[in-house]
mmCIF file of C-alpha atoms in Angstrom:
data_model
loop_
_atom_site.group_PDB
_atom_site.id
_atom_site.type_symbol
_atom_site.label_atom_id
_atom_site.label_comp_id
_atom_site.label_asym_id
_atom_site.label_seq_id
_atom_site.Cartn_x
_atom_site.Cartn_y
_atom_site.Cartn_z
ATOM 1 C CA UNK A 7 27.893 5.301 -8.633
ATOM 2 C CA UNK A 8 28.650 8.962 -8.009
ATOM 3 C CA UNK A 9 31.563 9.174 -10.470
ATOM 4 C CA UNK A 10 29.511 7.802 -13.352
ATOM 5 C CA UNK A 11 26.498 10.012 -12.600
ATOM 6 C CA UNK A 12 28.513 13.199 -12.163
ATOM 7 C CA UNK A 13 30.543 12.652 -15.334
ATOM 8 C CA UNK A 14 27.345 11.989 -17.280
ATOM 9 C CA UNK A 15 25.769 15.173 -15.907
ATOM 10 C CA UNK A 16 28.848 17.228 -16.827
ATOM 11 C CA UNK A 17 28.882 15.786 -20.355
ATOM 12 C CA UNK A 18 25.149 16.387 -20.794
ATOM 13 C CA UNK A 19 25.443 19.935 -19.461
ATOM 14 C CA UNK A 20 28.239 20.792 -21.921
ATOM 15 C CA UNK A 21 26.532 19.084 -24.861
ATOM 16 C CA UNK A 22 23.223 20.895 -24.365
ATOM 17 C CA UNK A 23 25.044 24.221 -24.185
ATOM 18 C CA UNK A 24 27.067 23.446 -27.307
ATOM 19 C CA UNK A 25 30.373 23.658 -25.435
ATOM 20 C CA UNK A 26 33.466 21.466 -25.741
ATOM 21 C CA UNK A 27 34.380 19.308 -22.768
ATOM 22 C CA UNK A 28 37.248 16.843 -22.449
ATOM 23 C CA UNK A 29 35.901 14.983 -19.444
ATOM 24 C CA UNK A 30 38.988 12.775 -19.089
ATOM 25 C CA UNK A 31 41.255 15.814 -19.031
ATOM 26 C CA UNK A 32 39.092 17.859 -16.666
ATOM 27 C CA UNK A 33 38.261 15.101 -14.184
ATOM 28 C CA UNK A 34 40.874 14.839 -11.419
ATOM 29 C CA UNK A 35 41.032 11.412 -9.814
ATOM 30 C CA UNK A 36 42.394 12.818 -6.554
ATOM 31 C CA UNK A 37 39.328 15.067 -6.131
ATOM 32 C CA UNK A 38 35.921 13.806 -5.066
ATOM 33 C CA UNK A 39 32.916 13.788 -7.422
ATOM 34 C CA UNK A 40 31.432 16.939 -5.860
ATOM 35 C CA UNK A 41 34.615 18.963 -6.285
ATOM 36 C CA UNK A 42 35.051 17.759 -9.875
ATOM 37 C CA UNK A 43 31.500 18.563 -10.967
ATOM 38 C CA UNK A 44 31.650 21.919 -9.206
ATOM 39 C CA UNK A 45 34.879 22.899 -10.992
ATOM 40 C CA UNK A 46 33.737 21.684 -14.421
ATOM 41 C CA UNK A 47 30.335 23.393 -14.312
ATOM 42 C CA UNK A 48 31.933 26.584 -13.037
ATOM 43 C CA UNK A 49 34.225 26.657 -16.111
ATOM 44 C CA UNK A 50 31.348 25.888 -18.479
ATOM 45 C CA UNK A 51 29.180 28.643 -17.005
ATOM 46 C CA UNK A 52 32.069 31.094 -17.328
ATOM 47 C CA UNK A 53 32.014 30.407 -21.093
ATOM 48 C CA UNK A 54 28.294 31.165 -21.378
ATOM 49 C CA UNK A 55 27.261 34.661 -22.329
ATOM 50 C CA UNK A 56 23.646 34.154 -21.286
ATOM 51 C CA UNK A 57 21.699 32.811 -18.294
ATOM 52 C CA UNK A 58 21.282 29.047 -18.055
ATOM 53 C CA UNK A 59 18.207 27.264 -16.702
ATOM 54 C CA UNK A 60 18.897 23.641 -15.790
ATOM 55 C CA UNK A 61 15.797 21.499 -15.263
ATOM 56 C CA UNK A 62 16.172 18.220 -13.362
ATOM 57 C CA UNK A 63 13.043 16.066 -13.526
ATOM 58 C CA UNK A 64 12.342 13.164 -11.148
ATOM 59 C CA UNK A 65 15.128 14.245 -8.814
ATOM 60 C CA UNK A 66 13.655 11.868 -6.242
ATOM 61 C CA UNK A 67 15.242 8.939 -8.114
ATOM 62 C CA UNK A 68 18.457 9.921 -6.318
ATOM 63 C CA UNK A 69 16.995 10.036 -2.816
ATOM 64 C CA UNK A 70 18.136 6.581 -1.744
ATOM 65 C CA UNK A 71 21.738 6.767 -2.992
ATOM 66 C CA UNK A 72 24.857 6.799 -0.789
ATOM 67 C CA UNK A 73 25.715 10.231 -2.194
ATOM 68 C CA UNK A 74 22.219 11.750 -1.768
ATOM 69 C CA UNK A 75 23.194 14.368 0.830
ATOM 70 C CA UNK A 76 26.442 15.241 -0.985
ATOM 71 C CA UNK A 77 24.743 15.773 -4.351
ATOM 72 C CA UNK A 78 21.819 17.834 -3.125
ATOM 73 C CA UNK A 79 24.118 19.743 -0.796
ATOM 74 C CA UNK A 80 26.136 20.684 -3.896
ATOM 75 C CA UNK A 81 22.994 21.987 -5.616
ATOM 76 C CA UNK A 82 22.236 24.035 -2.499
ATOM 77 C CA UNK A 83 25.752 25.508 -2.570
ATOM 78 C CA UNK A 84 25.238 26.666 -6.181
ATOM 79 C CA UNK A 85 22.025 28.399 -5.167
ATOM 80 C CA UNK A 86 23.805 30.136 -2.288
ATOM 81 C CA UNK A 87 26.685 31.301 -4.479
ATOM 82 C CA UNK A 88 24.299 33.193 -6.740
ATOM 83 C CA UNK A 89 23.773 35.595 -3.850
ATOM 84 C CA UNK A 90 27.318 35.529 -2.484
ATOM 85 C CA UNK A 91 28.920 36.272 -5.869
ATOM 86 C CA UNK A 92 26.287 38.086 -7.986
ATOM 87 C CA UNK A 93 28.832 38.899 -10.691
ATOM 88 C CA UNK A 94 30.305 35.400 -10.890
ATOM 89 C CA UNK A 95 29.493 32.469 -13.173
ATOM 90 C CA UNK A 96 27.034 30.872 -10.742
ATOM 91 C CA UNK A 97 24.770 33.921 -10.974
ATOM 92 C CA UNK A 98 23.886 32.691 -14.475
ATOM 93 C CA UNK A 99 22.535 29.357 -13.251
ATOM 94 C CA UNK A 100 18.921 28.763 -12.269
ATOM 95 C CA UNK A 101 17.970 25.267 -11.099
ATOM 96 C CA UNK A 102 14.460 23.855 -11.522
ATOM 97 C CA UNK A 103 13.915 20.606 -9.587
ATOM 98 C CA UNK A 104 10.825 18.436 -9.967
ATOM 99 C CA UNK A 105 10.490 15.800 -7.275
ATOM 100 C CA UNK A 106 8.114 13.760 -5.174
ATOM 101 C CA UNK A 107 7.297 15.275 -1.803
ATOM 102 C CA UNK A 108 9.138 12.663 0.246
ATOM 103 C CA UNK A 109 12.390 14.527 -0.429
ATOM 104 C CA UNK A 110 12.011 15.938 3.064
ATOM 105 C CA UNK A 111 12.353 12.461 4.569
ATOM 106 C CA UNK A 112 15.604 11.663 2.769
ATOM 107 C CA UNK A 113 17.642 14.854 3.157
ATOM 108 C CA UNK A 114 18.832 14.577 6.755
ATOM 109 C CA UNK A 115 20.413 18.051 7.035
ATOM 110 C CA UNK A 116 17.825 20.752 6.292
ATOM 111 C CA UNK A 117 20.624 23.335 6.025
ATOM 112 C CA UNK A 118 22.068 21.391 3.076
ATOM 113 C CA UNK A 119 18.758 20.795 1.308
ATOM 114 C CA UNK A 120 17.946 22.593 -1.959
ATOM 115 C CA UNK A 121 14.251 21.825 -1.412
ATOM 116 C CA UNK A 122 13.588 24.519 1.181
ATOM 117 C CA UNK A 123 15.141 27.499 -0.609
ATOM 118 C CA UNK A 124 14.191 29.489 -3.683
ATOM 119 C CA UNK A 125 10.664 29.525 -5.070
ATOM 120 C CA UNK A 126 8.647 26.456 -4.145
ATOM 121 C CA UNK A 127 5.554 25.460 -6.116
ATOM 122 C CA UNK A 128 3.449 22.789 -4.425
ATOM 123 C CA UNK A 129 0.774 20.792 -6.209
ATOM 124 C CA UNK A 130 -2.211 21.079 -3.874
ATOM 125 C CA UNK A 131 -4.886 18.456 -3.381
ATOM 126 C CA UNK A 132 -7.846 18.664 -5.748
ATOM 127 C CA UNK A 133 -11.190 19.991 -4.591
ATOM 128 C CA UNK A 134 -14.311 17.948 -5.248
ATOM 129 C CA UNK A 135 -15.091 20.193 -8.226
ATOM 130 C CA UNK A 136 -11.595 19.758 -9.654
ATOM 131 C CA UNK A 137 -11.859 16.007 -9.133
ATOM 132 C CA UNK A 138 -15.010 15.940 -11.282
ATOM 133 C CA UNK A 139 -13.105 17.772 -14.011
ATOM 134 C CA UNK A 140 -10.317 15.188 -13.772
ATOM 135 C CA UNK A 141 -12.854 12.354 -13.997
ATOM 136 C CA UNK A 142 -14.169 13.724 -17.302
ATOM 137 C CA UNK A 143 -10.669 13.438 -18.784
ATOM 138 C CA UNK A 144 -11.095 9.647 -18.634
ATOM 139 C CA UNK A 145 -13.367 8.833 -21.574
ATOM 140 C CA UNK A 146 -14.927 5.627 -20.103
ATOM 141 C CA UNK A 147 -15.992 7.615 -17.032
ATOM 142 C CA UNK A 148 -17.632 10.556 -18.800
ATOM 143 C CA UNK A 149 -21.236 11.043 -17.692
ATOM 144 C CA UNK A 150 -20.792 8.926 -14.567
ATOM 145 C CA UNK A 151 -20.779 10.190 -10.993
ATOM 146 C CA UNK A 152 -17.879 8.403 -9.297
ATOM 147 C CA UNK A 153 -15.839 11.455 -8.292
ATOM 148 C CA UNK A 154 -17.539 11.850 -4.851
ATOM 149 C CA UNK A 155 -16.579 8.268 -3.954
ATOM 150 C CA UNK A 156 -13.072 8.807 -5.256
ATOM 151 C CA UNK A 157 -12.787 11.943 -3.121
ATOM 152 C CA UNK A 158 -13.753 9.929 -0.039
ATOM 153 C CA UNK A 159 -10.865 7.546 -0.762
ATOM 154 C CA UNK A 160 -8.148 9.946 -1.942
ATOM 155 C CA UNK A 161 -9.154 13.285 -0.323
ATOM 156 C CA UNK A 162 -8.123 14.868 -3.634
ATOM 157 C CA UNK A 163 -4.514 13.605 -3.555
ATOM 158 C CA UNK A 164 -3.450 14.349 -7.180
ATOM 159 C CA UNK A 165 -1.483 11.176 -7.907
ATOM 160 C CA UNK A 166 -3.802 8.804 -6.055
ATOM 161 C CA UNK A 167 -6.833 10.403 -7.713
ATOM 162 C CA UNK A 168 -5.342 9.742 -11.141
ATOM 163 C CA UNK A 169 -4.598 6.149 -10.116
ATOM 164 C CA UNK A 170 -8.166 5.747 -8.858
ATOM 165 C CA UNK A 171 -9.757 7.030 -12.056
ATOM 166 C CA UNK A 172 -7.418 4.897 -14.168
ATOM 167 C CA UNK A 173 -8.442 1.846 -12.116
ATOM 168 C CA UNK A 174 -12.127 2.614 -12.656
ATOM 169 C CA UNK A 175 -11.672 3.439 -16.343
ATOM 170 C CA UNK A 176 -10.108 0.011 -16.856
ATOM 171 C CA UNK A 177 -13.206 -1.697 -15.485
ATOM 172 C CA UNK A 178 -12.495 -1.685 -11.745
ATOM 173 C CA UNK A 179 -15.458 -1.396 -9.400
ATOM 174 C CA UNK A 180 -15.809 1.563 -7.053
ATOM 175 C CA UNK A 181 -16.392 -0.894 -4.185
ATOM 176 C CA UNK A 182 -13.050 -2.582 -4.938
ATOM 177 C CA UNK A 183 -11.309 0.775 -5.026
ATOM 178 C CA UNK A 184 -12.418 1.534 -1.477
ATOM 179 C CA UNK A 185 -11.806 -2.009 -0.213
ATOM 180 C CA UNK A 186 -8.291 -2.295 -1.693
ATOM 181 C CA UNK A 187 -7.110 1.310 -1.186
ATOM 182 C CA UNK A 188 -4.771 0.366 1.675
ATOM 183 C CA UNK A 189 -3.666 -3.012 0.333
ATOM 184 C CA UNK A 190 -0.361 -3.885 -1.315
ATOM 185 C CA UNK A 191 -2.216 -5.526 -4.209
ATOM 186 C CA UNK A 192 -4.575 -2.569 -4.632
ATOM 187 C CA UNK A 193 -4.449 0.333 -7.111
ATOM 188 C CA UNK A 194 -2.206 2.355 -4.767
ATOM 189 C CA UNK A 195 0.140 -0.505 -3.808
ATOM 190 C CA UNK A 196 3.279 0.850 -5.489
ATOM 191 C CA UNK A 197 2.798 4.305 -4.004
ATOM 192 C CA UNK A 198 2.171 2.932 -0.520
ATOM 193 C CA UNK A 199 5.233 0.680 -0.568
ATOM 194 C CA UNK A 200 7.373 3.608 -1.694
ATOM 195 C CA UNK A 201 5.979 5.683 1.160
ATOM 196 C CA UNK A 202 6.869 2.916 3.620
ATOM 197 C CA UNK A 203 10.438 2.829 2.313
ATOM 198 C CA UNK A 204 10.622 6.617 2.738
ATOM 199 C CA UNK A 205 9.383 6.435 6.321
ATOM 200 C CA UNK A 206 11.656 3.519 7.246
ATOM 201 C CA UNK A 207 14.711 5.231 5.715
ATOM 202 C CA UNK A 208 15.275 7.026 9.030
ATOM 203 C CA UNK A 209 14.870 5.324 12.403
ATOM 204 C CA UNK A 210 13.906 8.680 13.893
ATOM 205 C CA UNK A 211 11.137 9.248 11.315
ATOM 206 C CA UNK A 212 9.903 5.687 11.727
ATOM 207 C CA UNK A 213 9.671 6.126 15.500
ATOM 208 C CA UNK A 214 7.778 9.401 15.098
ATOM 209 C CA UNK A 215 5.243 7.835 12.710
ATOM 210 C CA UNK A 216 4.727 5.005 15.178
ATOM 211 C CA UNK A 217 4.070 7.588 17.916
ATOM 212 C CA UNK A 218 1.441 9.238 15.728
ATOM 213 C CA UNK A 219 -0.228 5.877 15.061
ATOM 214 C CA UNK A 220 -0.454 5.383 18.849
ATOM 215 C CA UNK A 221 -1.942 8.850 19.326
ATOM 216 C CA UNK A 222 1.143 10.234 21.023
ATOM 217 C CA UNK A 223 2.758 13.653 20.350
ATOM 218 C CA UNK A 224 5.906 13.978 18.291
ATOM 219 C CA UNK A 225 9.175 13.947 20.191
ATOM 220 C CA UNK A 226 11.173 16.213 17.861
ATOM 221 C CA UNK A 227 10.108 19.781 16.998
ATOM 222 C CA UNK A 228 10.927 19.438 13.282
ATOM 223 C CA UNK A 229 8.976 16.204 12.740
ATOM 224 C CA UNK A 230 5.677 17.843 11.907
ATOM 225 C CA UNK A 231 7.305 20.100 9.314
ATOM 226 C CA UNK A 232 9.127 17.175 7.693
ATOM 227 C CA UNK A 233 6.090 14.886 7.558
ATOM 228 C CA UNK A 234 3.831 17.646 6.285
ATOM 229 C CA UNK A 235 6.378 18.723 3.677
ATOM 230 C CA UNK A 236 6.718 15.078 2.666
ATOM 231 C CA UNK A 237 2.986 14.903 1.975
ATOM 232 C CA UNK A 238 2.333 12.273 4.629
ATOM 233 C CA UNK A 239 0.238 14.329 7.031
ATOM 234 C CA UNK A 240 -1.997 17.378 7.069
ATOM 235 C CA UNK A 241 -3.684 19.446 9.767
ATOM 236 C CA UNK A 242 -7.254 19.579 10.974
ATOM 237 C CA UNK A 243 -9.073 22.897 11.427
ATOM 238 C CA UNK A 244 -7.965 22.972 15.052
ATOM 239 C CA UNK A 245 -4.337 22.375 14.055
ATOM 240 C CA UNK A 246 -4.058 18.718 14.999
ATOM 241 C CA UNK A 247 -1.961 16.514 12.668
ATOM 242 C CA UNK A 248 -3.713 13.748 10.745
ATOM 243 C CA UNK A 249 -2.752 11.424 7.916
ATOM 244 C CA UNK A 250 -3.319 13.105 4.572
ATOM 245 C CA UNK A 251 -5.143 10.104 3.102
ATOM 246 C CA UNK A 252 -7.059 7.476 5.115
ATOM 247 C CA UNK A 253 -5.213 4.684 3.283
ATOM 248 C CA UNK A 254 -1.896 5.970 4.670
ATOM 249 C CA UNK A 255 -2.938 5.340 8.259
ATOM 250 C CA UNK A 256 -4.497 1.937 7.530
ATOM 251 C CA UNK A 257 -1.522 0.740 5.497
ATOM 252 C CA UNK A 258 1.147 1.965 7.926
ATOM 253 C CA UNK A 259 -0.701 0.590 10.921
ATOM 254 C CA UNK A 260 -0.743 -2.863 9.305
ATOM 255 C CA UNK A 261 2.824 -2.642 7.973
ATOM 256 C CA UNK A 262 4.337 -1.464 11.262
ATOM 257 C CA UNK A 263 2.247 -3.552 13.628
#
């Protein structure tokens, strides 16, 4: 729950900075988790004489929690306060968040999202040349020429490409990779089911994806931005939206039929 997570984060923050924290004395039961964590971290930062960089890996593990919007809205508020109070304690804090792209499907209020501010570094899809380099990192595949087939299936999607090469390196056939790419029991099954959960999280997003599957235009002006930011779609040379990976369209069409 939120209380347990926030207290753990406060304790970890203090411990890694070498600062004392009496969490039971600082935590006020009549305040909400956001207000408590905000107050505690503000006091800890005030004690620091140097800048603090706080890295949060796999932030997407919190995307489906009841407190998702509250927590990430709090992170956004810390980012904003660096500019509003450049001489205050929050000016010392830099946040680095690593997350899966579907963040943009879970944060309902874009104005409260920390994922569209600051410096954003996006892992782009691999080119065919880069995919060949990745193939050579898998010892059983060295000297073979499977990367063109893998590119046809994954379009250079970094995570799916790694899954594909791992499948082949473990003895899987290239024909099976193509045949099972959009199946729940295939090498991408876990990723595809997670994508479906992300899409179905919002009735509005689900309806928009169904419109795209039927060849209809999006109803809401922000849909294209959200789906593209989430890594679900891309754009053709003439600007038309299309599914980033062929398996996405095949899987969603079957799952939502």
